PDB file of C-alpha atoms in Angstrom:
ATOM      1  CA  MET A  63     125.651  81.237 101.100  1.00  0.00           C
ATOM      2  CA  ALA A  64     124.636  83.415 103.550  1.00  0.00           C
ATOM      3  CA  ALA A  65     121.318  84.133 102.405  1.00  0.00           C
ATOM      4  CA  SER A  66     120.837  79.892 102.979  1.00  0.00           C
ATOM      5  CA  SER A  67     121.774  80.622 106.602  1.00  0.00           C
ATOM      6  CA  SER A  68     119.771  83.405 107.114  1.00  0.00           C
ATOM      7  CA  LEU A  69     116.589  81.391 105.469  1.00  0.00           C
ATOM      8  CA  ASP A  70     118.145  78.326 108.020  1.00  0.00           C
ATOM      9  CA  ASP A  71     117.868  80.926 111.175  1.00  0.00           C
ATOM     10  CA  LEU A  72     114.652  82.519 109.810  1.00  0.00           C
ATOM     11  CA  SER A  73     112.825  78.428 109.961  1.00  0.00           C
ATOM     12  CA  HIS A  74     113.860  77.335 112.809  1.00  0.00           C
ATOM     13  CA  ARG A  75     113.080  81.056 115.192  1.00  0.00           C
ATOM     14  CA  LEU A  76     109.978  81.544 113.643  1.00  0.00           C
ATOM     15  CA  LEU A  77     108.148  77.889 112.446  1.00  0.00           C
ATOM     16  CA  GLY A  78     110.376  75.549 114.529  1.00  0.00           C
ATOM     17  CA  LYS A  79     110.492  73.694 111.253  1.00  0.00           C
ATOM     18  CA  SER A  80     114.411  72.636 109.073  1.00  0.00           C
ATOM     19  CA  PRO A  81     113.842  74.423 105.569  1.00  0.00           C
ATOM     20  CA  GLY A  82     113.242  70.682 104.411  1.00  0.00           C
ATOM     21  CA  GLU A  83     110.153  70.626 106.394  1.00  0.00           C
ATOM     22  CA  LEU A  84     108.834  73.522 104.750  1.00  0.00           C
ATOM     23  CA  ASN A  85     106.100  73.822 102.035  1.00  0.00           C
ATOM     24  CA  ASP A  86     106.138  76.463  99.223  1.00  0.00           C
ATOM     25  CA  GLU A  87     104.107  78.901 100.260  1.00  0.00           C
ATOM     26  CA  GLN A  88     106.004  79.052 103.608  1.00  0.00           C
ATOM     27  CA  ARG A  89     108.940  78.974 101.852  1.00  0.00           C
ATOM     28  CA  ARG A  90     107.905  81.985 100.059  1.00  0.00           C
ATOM     29  CA  VAL A  91     107.193  83.681 103.581  1.00  0.00           C
ATOM     30  CA  LEU A  92     109.660  83.218 104.963  1.00  0.00           C
ATOM     31  CA  ALA A  93     112.118  84.592 101.988  1.00  0.00           C
ATOM     32  CA  GLY A  94     109.882  87.701 101.418  1.00  0.00           C
ATOM     33  CA  ILE A  95     110.709  88.509 105.159  1.00  0.00           C
ATOM     34  CA  GLU A  96     114.366  88.226 104.357  1.00  0.00           C
ATOM     35  CA  ALA A  97     113.703  90.322 101.142  1.00  0.00           C
ATOM     36  CA  GLY A  98     111.298  92.689 102.656  1.00  0.00           C
ATOM     37  CA  THR A  99     108.860  92.623 100.057  1.00  0.00           C
ATOM     38  CA  THR A 100     105.109  91.523 100.548  1.00  0.00           C
ATOM     39  CA  VAL A 101     102.930  88.562 100.146  1.00  0.00           C
ATOM     40  CA  SER A 102      99.781  90.241  98.940  1.00  0.00           C
ATOM     41  CA  ARG A 103      99.119  89.553  95.293  1.00  0.00           C
ATOM     42  CA  ASP A 104      95.426  89.737  94.135  1.00  0.00           C
ATOM     43  CA  ALA A 105      94.479  86.331  93.521  1.00  0.00           C
ATOM     44  CA  ALA A 106      91.468  86.927  90.624  1.00  0.00           C
ATOM     45  CA  ASP A 107      94.057  88.599  89.037  1.00  0.00           C
ATOM     46  CA  LEU A 108      96.654  85.831  89.292  1.00  0.00           C
ATOM     47  CA  ALA A 109      94.090  83.312  87.942  1.00  0.00           C
ATOM     48  CA  ASP A 110      93.245  85.889  85.233  1.00  0.00           C
ATOM     49  CA  GLU A 111      97.178  85.839  84.262  1.00  0.00           C
ATOM     50  CA  ARG A 112      97.256  81.815  84.039  1.00  0.00           C
ATOM     51  CA  ALA A 113      93.889  81.721  81.967  1.00  0.00           C
ATOM     52  CA  THR A 114      94.289  79.526  78.746  1.00  0.00           C
ATOM     53  CA  PHE A 115      92.103  80.971  75.671  1.00  0.00           C
ATOM     54  CA  GLY A 116      89.411  78.059  76.799  1.00  0.00           C
ATOM     55  CA  GLU A 117      88.771  78.946  80.474  1.00  0.00           C
ATOM     56  CA  ARG A 118      88.540  82.404  79.177  1.00  0.00           C
ATOM     57  CA  LEU A 119      85.663  81.093  76.597  1.00  0.00           C
ATOM     58  CA  SER A 120      84.014  79.171  79.289  1.00  0.00           C
ATOM     59  CA  ASP A 121      83.799  81.805  81.655  1.00  0.00           C
ATOM     60  CA  ARG A 122      82.414  84.108  79.259  1.00  0.00           C
ATOM     61  CA  VAL A 123      79.541  81.541  77.821  1.00  0.00           C
ATOM     62  CA  ALA A 124      78.905  80.655  81.431  1.00  0.00           C
ATOM     63  CA  ALA A 125      78.520  84.771  82.401  1.00  0.00           C
ATOM     64  CA  VAL A 126      76.067  85.153  79.248  1.00  0.00           C
ATOM     65  CA  GLY A 127      73.924  81.252  79.478  1.00  0.00           C
ATOM     66  CA  GLY A 128      73.998  82.055  83.604  1.00  0.00           C
ATOM     67  CA  SER A 129      71.585  85.613  83.060  1.00  0.00           C
ATOM     68  CA  TRP A 130      68.318  87.027  82.750  1.00  0.00           C
ATOM     69  CA  GLY A 131      69.619  88.647  79.583  1.00  0.00           C
ATOM     70  CA  PHE A 132      69.780  84.942  78.052  1.00  0.00           C
ATOM     71  CA  ILE A 133      67.191  83.396  79.667  1.00  0.00           C
ATOM     72  CA  ILE A 134      64.336  86.087  78.022  1.00  0.00           C
ATOM     73  CA  ALA A 135      65.981  85.921  75.309  1.00  0.00           C
ATOM     74  CA  PHE A 136      65.820  82.166  74.533  1.00  0.00           C
ATOM     75  CA  THR A 137      62.118  82.712  76.026  1.00  0.00           C
ATOM     76  CA  ALA A 138      60.972  84.792  72.962  1.00  0.00           C
ATOM     77  CA  VAL A 139      63.067  82.546  70.709  1.00  0.00           C
ATOM     78  CA  LEU A 140      60.811  79.925  71.829  1.00  0.00           C
ATOM     79  CA  LEU A 141      58.277  81.314  71.852  1.00  0.00           C
ATOM     80  CA  GLY A 142      58.325  82.974  68.322  1.00  0.00           C
ATOM     81  CA  TRP A 143      59.845  79.667  66.646  1.00  0.00           C
ATOM     82  CA  MET A 144      56.268  78.215  68.644  1.00  0.00           C
ATOM     83  CA  ILE A 145      53.873  80.782  66.977  1.00  0.00           C
ATOM     84  CA  LEU A 146      55.498  80.728  63.643  1.00  0.00           C
ATOM     85  CA  ASN A 147      55.276  76.748  63.163  1.00  0.00           C
ATOM     86  CA  SER A 148      52.092  76.602  64.461  1.00  0.00           C
ATOM     87  CA  ASP A 149      49.811  79.633  63.107  1.00  0.00           C
ATOM     88  CA  ILE A 150      51.543  82.022  61.083  1.00  0.00           C
ATOM     89  CA  LEU A 151      53.460  79.323  58.368  1.00  0.00           C
ATOM     90  CA  THR A 152      50.396  76.674  59.074  1.00  0.00           C
ATOM     91  CA  HIS A 153      48.074  78.702  57.803  1.00  0.00           C
ATOM     92  CA  PHE A 154      50.682  79.000  54.309  1.00  0.00           C
ATOM     93  CA  ASN A 155      50.803  74.937  54.752  1.00  0.00           C
ATOM     94  CA  ALA A 156      54.482  76.441  55.067  1.00  0.00           C
ATOM     95  CA  ALA A 157      55.636  75.117  58.897  1.00  0.00           C
ATOM     96  CA  PHE A 158      59.129  73.727  58.769  1.00  0.00           C
ATOM     97  CA  ASP A 159      58.578  72.174  62.344  1.00  0.00           C
ATOM     98  CA  PRO A 160      55.273  71.698  63.197  1.00  0.00           C
ATOM     99  CA  TYR A 161      54.050  70.901  66.904  1.00  0.00           C
ATOM    100  CA  PRO A 162      55.116  68.552  68.598  1.00  0.00           C
ATOM    101  CA  TYR A 163      57.920  70.711  67.242  1.00  0.00           C
ATOM    102  CA  ILE A 164      60.890  67.606  66.950  1.00  0.00           C
ATOM    103  CA  PHE A 165      63.941  69.842  64.946  1.00  0.00           C
ATOM    104  CA  LEU A 166      63.199  72.460  68.255  1.00  0.00           C
ATOM    105  CA  ASN A 167      63.877  69.631  70.713  1.00  0.00           C
ATOM    106  CA  LEU A 168      66.889  68.304  69.014  1.00  0.00           C
ATOM    107  CA  LEU A 169      68.132  72.041  68.922  1.00  0.00           C
ATOM    108  CA  LEU A 170      67.169  72.473  72.860  1.00  0.00           C
ATOM    109  CA  SER A 171      69.301  68.898  73.619  1.00  0.00           C
ATOM    110  CA  THR A 172      72.236  70.102  71.790  1.00  0.00           C
ATOM    111  CA  VAL A 173      72.454  73.326  72.864  1.00  0.00           C
ATOM    112  CA  ALA A 174      71.943  71.675  76.596  1.00  0.00           C
ATOM    113  CA  ALA A 175      75.040  69.017  75.839  1.00  0.00           C
ATOM    114  CA  ILE A 176      77.182  71.917  75.082  1.00  0.00           C
ATOM    115  CA  GLN A 177      76.183  74.595  77.949  1.00  0.00           C
ATOM    116  CA  ALA A 178      76.728  71.758  81.006  1.00  0.00           C
ATOM    117  CA  PRO A 179      79.926  70.475  80.396  1.00  0.00           C
ATOM    118  CA  ILE A 180      81.312  74.060  79.213  1.00  0.00           C
ATOM    119  CA  ILE A 181      79.781  75.785  82.362  1.00  0.00           C
ATOM    120  CA  MET A 182      81.014  72.751  84.664  1.00  0.00           C
ATOM    121  CA  MET A 183      84.481  74.394  82.641  1.00  0.00           C
ATOM    122  CA  SER A 184      83.797  77.563  84.198  1.00  0.00           C
ATOM    123  CA  GLN A 185      82.964  75.950  87.847  1.00  0.00           C
ATOM    124  CA  ASN A 186      86.326  74.100  87.972  1.00  0.00           C
ATOM    125  CA  ARG A 187      88.599  77.103  87.274  1.00  0.00           C
ATOM    126  CA  GLN A 188      85.774  79.297  90.163  1.00  0.00           C
ATOM    127  CA  SER A 189      87.325  76.101  92.273  1.00  0.00           C
ATOM    128  CA  ALA A 190      90.924  76.693  91.424  1.00  0.00           C
ATOM    129  CA  LYS A 191      90.853  80.150  91.691  1.00  0.00           C
ATOM    130  CA  ASP A 192      89.460  79.699  95.313  1.00  0.00           C
ATOM    131  CA  ARG A 193      91.950  77.815  95.986  1.00  0.00           C
ATOM    132  CA  LEU A 194      94.682  80.216  94.753  1.00  0.00           C
ATOM    133  CA  ALA A 195      92.687  82.791  96.778  1.00  0.00           C
ATOM    134  CA  ALA A 196      92.760  80.456  99.811  1.00  0.00           C
ATOM    135  CA  SER A 197      96.344  79.902  99.231  1.00  0.00           C
ATOM    136  CA  LEU A 198      97.021  83.468  98.288  1.00  0.00           C
ATOM    137  CA  ASP A 199      94.997  84.339 102.061  1.00  0.00           C
ATOM    138  CA  TYR A 200      97.182  81.590 103.478  1.00  0.00           C
ATOM    139  CA  GLU A 201     100.685  82.955 103.302  1.00  0.00           C
ATOM    140  CA  THR A 202      99.461  86.685 103.909  1.00  0.00           C
ATOM    141  CA  ASN A 203      98.199  85.306 107.105  1.00  0.00           C
ATOM    142  CA  LEU A 204     101.413  83.211 107.993  1.00  0.00           C
ATOM    143  CA  ARG A 205     103.420  86.553 106.969  1.00  0.00           C
ATOM    144  CA  ALA A 206     101.378  88.679 109.774  1.00  0.00           C
ATOM    145  CA  GLU A 207     101.629  85.711 112.327  1.00  0.00           C
ATOM    146  CA  LEU A 208     105.614  85.913 111.941  1.00  0.00           C
ATOM    147  CA  ASP A 209     106.000  89.333 111.242  1.00  0.00           C
ATOM    148  CA  ILE A 210     104.272  90.140 114.831  1.00  0.00           C
ATOM    149  CA  LEU A 211     106.039  87.413 116.375  1.00  0.00           C
ATOM    150  CA  ARG A 212     109.196  89.688 115.408  1.00  0.00           C
ATOM    151  CA  VAL A 213     107.582  92.357 116.899  1.00  0.00           C
ATOM    152  CA  HIS A 214     107.268  90.632 120.340  1.00  0.00           C
ATOM    153  CA  HIS A 215     111.096  89.492 119.928  1.00  0.00           C
ATOM    154  CA  LYS A 216     112.627  92.717 119.487  1.00  0.00           C
ATOM    155  CA  ILE A 217     109.918  94.018 122.057  1.00  0.00           C
ATOM    156  CA  ASP A 218     110.900  91.642 124.376  1.00  0.00           C
ATOM    157  CA  HIS A 219     114.735  92.081 123.904  1.00  0.00           C
ATOM    158  CA  LEU A 220     114.394  95.918 124.167  1.00  0.00           C
ATOM    159  CA  VAL A 221     112.161  95.399 127.491  1.00  0.00           C
ATOM    160  CA  LEU A 222     114.994  92.741 128.852  1.00  0.00           C
ATOM    161  CA  ALA A 223     117.930  95.369 127.858  1.00  0.00           C
ATOM    162  CA  ARG A 224     116.068  98.438 129.753  1.00  0.00           C
ATOM    163  CA  LEU A 225     115.873  95.725 132.710  1.00  0.00           C
ATOM    164  CA  ASP A 226     119.252  94.877 132.849  1.00  0.00           C
ATOM    165  CA  ALA A 227     120.092  99.011 132.368  1.00  0.00           C
ATOM    166  CA  ILE A 228     117.947  99.738 135.574  1.00  0.00           C
ATOM    167  CA  GLU A 229     118.968  96.757 137.704  1.00  0.00           C
ATOM    168  CA  GLY A 230     122.525  98.375 136.838  1.00  0.00           C
ATOM    169  CA  LYS A 231     121.510 101.714 138.118  1.00  0.00           C
ATOM    170  CA  ILE A 232     119.980  99.915 141.056  1.00  0.00           C
ATOM    171  CA  ASP A 233     123.290  98.323 141.729  1.00  0.00           C
ATOM    172  CA  ALA A 234     125.018 101.181 141.562  1.00  0.00           C
ATOM    173  CA  LEU A 235     122.894 103.233 143.507  1.00  0.00           C
ATOM    174  CA  ALA A 236     122.834 100.273 146.343  1.00  0.00           C
ATOM    175  CA  LYS A 237     126.686 100.048 146.000  1.00  0.00           C
ATOM    176  CA  SER A 238     127.230 104.328 146.220  1.00  0.00           C
ATOM    177  CA  GLY A 239     124.570 103.860 148.980  1.00  0.00           C
ATOM    178  CA  ALA A 240     125.995 100.561 151.274  1.00  0.00           C
ATOM    179  CA  GLY A 241     129.487 102.391 150.778  1.00  0.00           C
ATOM    180  CA  ALA A 242     128.652 105.848 152.308  1.00  0.00           C
TER     181      ALA A 242
END
């Protein structure tokens, strides 16, 4: 019960809210302050830990499909296909996909139909990573702000204690000077 009352005290003193009004991030920050632990975490590591096989696969497909290596290799394959079916195999009457390359168009449409949603899944995952990073940044910033407030409170109390001590000495000097 002491931990709960300490959390209540921190909640009221630092945030001016009751514990019931706190969101999850604020609770984690106050619990970290109370326990004396850090709140900084790497969003990329955390997102990678939570990633499913499908999410990791979509990231890899998007990384390969969005690279210059893929564009160059894909262009080479397309040019090779066209040259093979237009020049080389037509001389032997063996072109399996002569101009206008209907089978090639079907393959390109299929690749585009599959690749587009996979890349969109990867973009959605990146958006989720960005939201997670923003949430972790908020927690870190809140922790830093609250720690600064706590340091200010401590300094204020120390300054007030020193002022009280100085006033006590001045009063004592004034009394001893008045009695002399």
